[in-house]
């Protein structure tokens, strides 16, 4: 309180004196009165000696009018307010310094509780580097740091070398020590370390940030994708927007192989017709005979050959693995799957023939090079 009063009193007096000097133009003026101060008599206005003083006279009149409007109360209030603000600012700075000193004292007390952190040789690690390392390490890990960490290496060497311990070290051990221990620039800041730990925790929980590719790299959308299931080591529980998205699940469920309520022959003919219809396209457009009138016929033959190969492979799979997905009650194992493959062959030949008929009827325009 004494400091506040002394500062405000001095600032108020200095401010009032400065304002009186500026407003009256008289350095000796220190009277707390309103109005014009005493001025010397000037020569007549038409005198040549007054030409250079015209501007200064106008300025002094403006300042005097400002002095009349402001008054002594305004000056006194201005001085008190300025002094109070300055005292508050200084008090805030002092409190911050005190808080910082308290933190430093608390940190020194914590260091005193850990035995190996006392008198760590500079040849092992610099004090500045050690303080930065401790700032990014949780307090509960100081005494027993985790292995494969920088602080664990510091503990290992600090317990072996120093005052009252071993004072000599082999050149190979010294090189290994300098290789294992970090420098001041090698350690990240507290903010960077916390962000890296947050990303690591999300990764271990099976969450990744959803990023969108752009021309210059990737943009983080802020969304998280839960790609891992409850069992972290089960690969069949991996979740992606494609395999576990609602649209993807509905799309796959509407395919002929998974759609509910269809007979095996219906599944086979739908799958075969769809595949046979588009299989002849690459052979017609990209085959070696694409520029000849026989391109459509060659495409038909190639498509039928592929449908036949796939059908034979499906029959071999059904007779050896014997899947029972499409079996009805009382059927032999894999009876429904083999029925679907047979109708798949028929549907594939029909789809390829339909595509060939369209090309033949509507014409196949081939380029001549």
XYZ file of C-alpha atoms in Angstrom:
369
model
C 0.000 0.000 0.000
C 2.889 2.362 0.824
C 4.408 1.676 -2.584
C 1.086 2.396 -4.278
C 0.655 5.742 -2.495
C 4.195 6.892 -3.189
C 4.006 6.015 -6.865
C 0.603 7.615 -7.427
C 1.536 10.792 -5.563
C 4.734 11.292 -7.544
C 3.026 10.538 -10.847
C 0.123 12.899 -10.111
C 2.417 15.792 -9.268
C 4.610 15.188 -12.293
C 1.600 14.914 -14.608
C -0.035 18.109 -13.340
C 3.224 20.042 -13.645
C 3.768 18.781 -17.201
C 0.217 19.685 -18.235
C 0.549 23.193 -16.760
C 3.790 23.739 -18.616
C 2.312 22.536 -21.914
C -0.905 24.491 -21.598
C 0.498 27.781 -20.269
C 3.941 27.895 -21.799
C 5.421 29.033 -18.466
C 7.907 26.654 -16.862
C 7.513 28.312 -13.477
C 3.725 28.031 -13.542
C 2.533 25.584 -10.950
C -0.639 27.241 -9.693
C -3.732 25.058 -9.535
C -5.996 27.657 -11.146
C -8.203 27.666 -14.189
C -7.951 30.286 -16.893
C -5.070 32.006 -18.667
C -1.729 32.360 -16.965
C 0.143 35.647 -16.845
C 1.714 36.551 -20.196
C 4.044 39.433 -21.033
C 2.664 42.351 -23.071
C 3.341 41.969 -26.779
C 4.014 44.825 -29.228
C 1.207 46.029 -31.495
C -0.083 43.531 -34.014
C 1.077 45.660 -36.981
C 4.646 45.678 -35.728
C 7.085 43.707 -37.905
C 8.439 41.956 -34.853
C 5.099 40.200 -34.293
C 4.901 38.449 -37.660
C 6.978 35.489 -36.508
C 4.985 35.180 -33.290
C 1.543 34.977 -34.891
C 1.451 31.212 -35.123
C 2.784 30.723 -31.593
C 0.138 33.096 -30.252
C -2.659 31.131 -31.902
C -1.219 27.877 -30.566
C -1.023 29.265 -27.031
C -4.664 30.370 -27.252
C -5.727 26.870 -28.293
C -3.709 25.325 -25.454
C -5.167 27.813 -22.999
C -8.709 26.966 -24.089
C -7.889 23.281 -23.663
C -6.563 24.040 -20.186
C -9.841 25.804 -19.304
C -11.881 22.833 -20.540
C -9.762 20.265 -18.700
C -9.495 21.935 -15.311
C -7.607 20.908 -12.185
C -10.015 18.098 -11.295
C -9.484 16.472 -14.659
C -5.715 16.706 -14.302
C -5.824 15.289 -10.813
C -8.082 12.401 -11.897
C -5.866 11.668 -14.887
C -2.806 11.507 -12.651
C -4.467 9.202 -10.123
C -5.766 6.868 -12.830
C -2.418 6.650 -14.546
C -0.653 5.925 -11.272
C -3.188 3.236 -10.327
C -2.813 1.484 -13.674
C 0.959 1.534 -13.375
C 0.826 0.138 -9.850
C -1.551 -2.659 -10.960
C 0.714 -3.571 -13.860
C 3.724 -3.729 -11.587
C 1.783 -5.838 -9.099
C 0.841 -8.308 -11.860
C 4.464 -8.574 -12.945
C 5.555 -9.115 -9.362
C 2.943 -11.854 -8.866
C 4.090 -13.603 -12.033
C 7.663 -13.485 -10.877
C 6.621 -14.867 -7.517
C 4.662 -17.650 -9.219
C 7.637 -18.471 -11.418
C 9.924 -18.539 -8.410
C 7.479 -20.841 -6.599
C 7.496 -23.211 -9.559
C 11.272 -23.155 -9.671
C 11.470 -23.861 -5.936
C 8.991 -26.721 -6.277
C 10.969 -28.175 -9.171
C 14.168 -27.979 -7.110
C 12.398 -29.776 -4.272
C 11.257 -32.501 -6.680
C 14.806 -32.855 -8.002
C 16.101 -33.199 -4.473
C 13.850 -36.231 -3.961
C 15.432 -38.118 -6.891
C 18.868 -39.418 -5.958
C 20.478 -39.850 -9.373
C 19.540 -36.310 -10.450
C 21.829 -34.819 -7.817
C 25.149 -33.562 -9.214
C 24.831 -35.100 -12.669
C 28.235 -34.593 -14.378
C 28.294 -32.204 -17.322
C 30.171 -34.839 -19.281
C 27.025 -36.958 -19.099
C 24.445 -34.269 -19.909
C 24.273 -30.497 -19.725
C 22.074 -28.919 -17.078
C 19.977 -27.061 -19.675
C 19.365 -30.273 -21.606
C 18.461 -32.126 -18.398
C 15.925 -29.464 -17.415
C 14.309 -29.584 -20.846
C 14.208 -33.373 -20.685
C 12.533 -33.286 -17.282
C 9.983 -30.729 -18.511
C 8.648 -33.136 -21.153
C 8.753 -36.186 -18.858
C 5.908 -36.822 -16.387
C 6.910 -36.351 -12.760
C 5.937 -39.888 -11.790
C 8.462 -41.287 -14.307
C 11.487 -39.437 -12.927
C 12.477 -42.049 -10.361
C 11.812 -45.076 -12.573
C 11.856 -43.909 -16.187
C 10.730 -46.383 -18.853
C 13.376 -48.261 -20.755
C 14.384 -47.056 -24.212
C 13.832 -43.468 -23.050
C 16.364 -40.650 -22.807
C 15.863 -40.264 -19.069
C 16.564 -43.957 -18.531
C 19.922 -43.549 -20.284
C 20.664 -40.494 -18.114
C 19.853 -42.501 -15.001
C 22.083 -45.378 -16.103
C 25.140 -43.178 -16.665
C 24.469 -40.839 -13.701
C 24.400 -43.801 -11.303
C 27.680 -45.132 -12.678
C 29.774 -41.981 -13.146
C 30.252 -38.853 -11.065
C 31.536 -37.708 -7.708
C 32.195 -40.693 -5.432
C 31.644 -43.089 -8.340
C 33.623 -44.091 -11.375
C 35.603 -41.158 -12.738
C 37.008 -42.722 -15.890
C 35.168 -43.995 -18.936
C 36.441 -45.842 -21.977
C 36.368 -44.153 -25.332
C 33.883 -46.655 -26.720
C 31.520 -46.213 -23.782
C 31.844 -42.446 -24.137
C 30.926 -42.595 -27.832
C 27.952 -44.819 -27.053
C 26.853 -42.436 -24.295
C 26.960 -39.408 -26.597
C 25.076 -41.397 -29.212
C 22.328 -42.417 -26.776
C 21.900 -39.119 -24.944
C 20.234 -36.206 -26.743
C 21.330 -32.629 -27.156
C 19.267 -29.564 -26.351
C 18.133 -29.188 -29.964
C 17.204 -32.873 -30.224
C 14.457 -32.628 -27.620
C 11.022 -31.371 -28.652
C 9.156 -28.726 -26.733
C 6.435 -29.571 -24.243
C 3.698 -28.673 -26.739
C 5.157 -30.792 -29.532
C 5.717 -33.691 -27.136
C 2.108 -33.551 -25.896
C 0.767 -33.509 -29.456
C 2.909 -36.508 -30.411
C 1.736 -38.389 -27.305
C -1.892 -37.588 -28.150
C -1.470 -38.979 -31.663
C 0.218 -42.088 -30.254
C -2.627 -42.645 -27.776
C -5.187 -42.350 -30.571
C -3.215 -44.781 -32.707
C -3.030 -47.324 -29.904
C -6.785 -46.933 -29.390
C -7.355 -47.748 -33.067
C -8.212 -44.229 -34.214
C -6.632 -42.265 -37.054
C -7.227 -38.766 -38.338
C -9.288 -38.501 -41.500
C -7.220 -36.566 -44.044
C -8.128 -35.385 -47.535
C -5.473 -35.405 -50.294
C -4.758 -32.071 -51.979
C -2.167 -30.859 -54.459
C 0.420 -29.978 -51.828
C -0.132 -32.881 -49.434
C -2.929 -33.727 -47.005
C -5.488 -31.660 -45.060
C -6.726 -32.872 -41.681
C -10.522 -32.753 -41.525
C -10.618 -33.056 -37.741
C -12.659 -36.285 -37.905
C -11.453 -39.593 -36.464
C -11.821 -43.046 -38.000
C -12.168 -46.036 -35.675
C -10.369 -48.655 -37.756
C -9.591 -51.194 -35.026
C -12.116 -53.380 -33.259
C -12.294 -54.467 -29.647
C -9.634 -57.118 -30.143
C -6.451 -55.286 -31.249
C -4.777 -58.371 -32.752
C -7.780 -59.623 -34.765
C -7.366 -58.662 -38.394
C -10.960 -59.485 -39.287
C -12.181 -56.697 -36.971
C -10.462 -53.939 -38.900
C -12.990 -51.248 -39.803
C -12.815 -48.897 -42.773
C -15.362 -46.526 -44.349
C -15.530 -48.888 -47.350
C -16.113 -52.147 -45.487
C -18.149 -50.799 -42.566
C -19.890 -47.794 -44.075
C -23.673 -47.887 -44.331
C -23.669 -47.276 -48.076
C -21.046 -49.969 -48.670
C -22.938 -52.524 -46.607
C -26.200 -51.820 -48.447
C -24.464 -51.992 -51.824
C -22.861 -55.358 -51.059
C -26.071 -56.719 -49.526
C -27.959 -55.926 -52.773
C -25.575 -57.956 -54.946
C -26.881 -61.210 -56.351
C -24.492 -63.328 -54.301
C -25.703 -61.886 -50.937
C -29.258 -60.758 -51.680
C -31.846 -62.464 -49.558
C -34.747 -64.414 -51.047
C -33.121 -65.651 -54.275
C -32.778 -69.241 -55.461
C -29.315 -70.547 -56.442
C -30.209 -70.599 -60.155
C -31.377 -66.987 -59.961
C -28.108 -65.905 -58.411
C -26.076 -67.823 -61.009
C -27.883 -66.523 -64.102
C -27.779 -62.891 -62.892
C -24.068 -63.048 -62.094
C -23.271 -64.853 -65.360
C -25.234 -62.440 -67.569
C -23.597 -59.403 -65.982
C -20.076 -60.788 -66.437
C -20.601 -62.212 -69.912
C -22.063 -58.933 -71.156
C -18.998 -56.803 -70.380
C -16.287 -59.443 -70.858
C -16.251 -59.203 -74.658
C -15.733 -55.425 -74.612
C -11.943 -55.356 -73.946
C -11.307 -57.968 -76.675
C -13.393 -56.068 -79.212
C -11.892 -52.660 -78.485
C -8.315 -53.560 -77.513
C -7.643 -56.981 -79.087
C -5.193 -57.556 -81.952
C -8.114 -57.796 -84.448
C -9.845 -54.612 -83.246
C -9.484 -52.936 -86.669
C -11.068 -55.807 -88.603
C -14.731 -56.684 -89.277
C -14.275 -59.858 -87.221
C -13.562 -57.954 -83.990
C -17.043 -58.609 -82.531
C -16.888 -62.330 -83.295
C -13.424 -62.661 -81.770
C -14.641 -60.824 -78.681
C -17.587 -63.226 -78.378
C -15.329 -66.287 -78.551
C -12.913 -64.865 -75.969
C -15.742 -63.947 -73.616
C -17.249 -67.423 -73.842
C -13.825 -68.951 -73.179
C -13.381 -66.910 -69.989
C -16.888 -67.788 -68.789
C -16.070 -71.463 -69.366
C -12.782 -71.252 -67.472
C -14.431 -69.517 -64.505
C -17.262 -72.062 -64.455
C -14.845 -74.992 -64.410
C -12.942 -73.368 -61.552
C -16.185 -72.847 -59.628
C -17.167 -76.506 -60.065
C -13.764 -77.649 -58.788
C -14.124 -75.354 -55.784
C -17.613 -76.684 -55.043
C -16.603 -80.348 -55.207
C -13.506 -79.906 -53.014
C -14.364 -77.211 -50.466
C -18.101 -77.990 -50.463
C -19.548 -74.621 -49.349
C -23.022 -74.953 -47.845
C -24.161 -71.331 -48.062
C -26.896 -71.922 -50.648
C -27.863 -75.479 -49.657
C -31.440 -76.326 -48.794
C -32.518 -78.836 -46.183
C -31.940 -82.390 -47.347
C -29.503 -81.437 -50.156
C -26.020 -82.802 -50.489
C -23.178 -80.533 -49.400
C -22.429 -77.839 -51.997
C -25.525 -78.744 -54.068
C -26.781 -75.141 -54.041
C -23.337 -73.726 -54.918
C -22.880 -76.135 -57.868
C -26.352 -75.264 -59.110
C -25.430 -71.585 -59.022
C -22.203 -72.251 -60.999
C -24.080 -74.186 -63.695
C -26.527 -71.372 -64.196
C -23.625 -68.936 -64.074
C -22.161 -70.654 -67.166
C -25.496 -70.419 -68.962
C -25.985 -66.786 -68.003
C -22.427 -65.889 -69.017
C -22.865 -67.356 -72.506
C -26.201 -65.605 -72.833
C -24.768 -62.223 -71.761
C -21.851 -62.530 -74.177
C -24.223 -63.525 -77.015
C -26.539 -60.613 -76.274
C -23.629 -58.149 -76.378
C -22.438 -59.678 -79.697
C -25.927 -59.359 -81.142
C -26.037 -55.675 -80.236
C -22.660 -55.074 -81.888
C -23.697 -56.977 -85.017
C -27.123 -55.399 -85.399
C -26.162 -51.817 -84.637
C -22.756 -52.133 -86.328
C -19.196 -52.076 -85.058
C -17.372 -48.973 -86.288
C -13.673 -49.847 -86.465
C -10.895 -47.389 -87.212
C -8.566 -47.953 -90.106
C -4.983 -46.902 -89.536
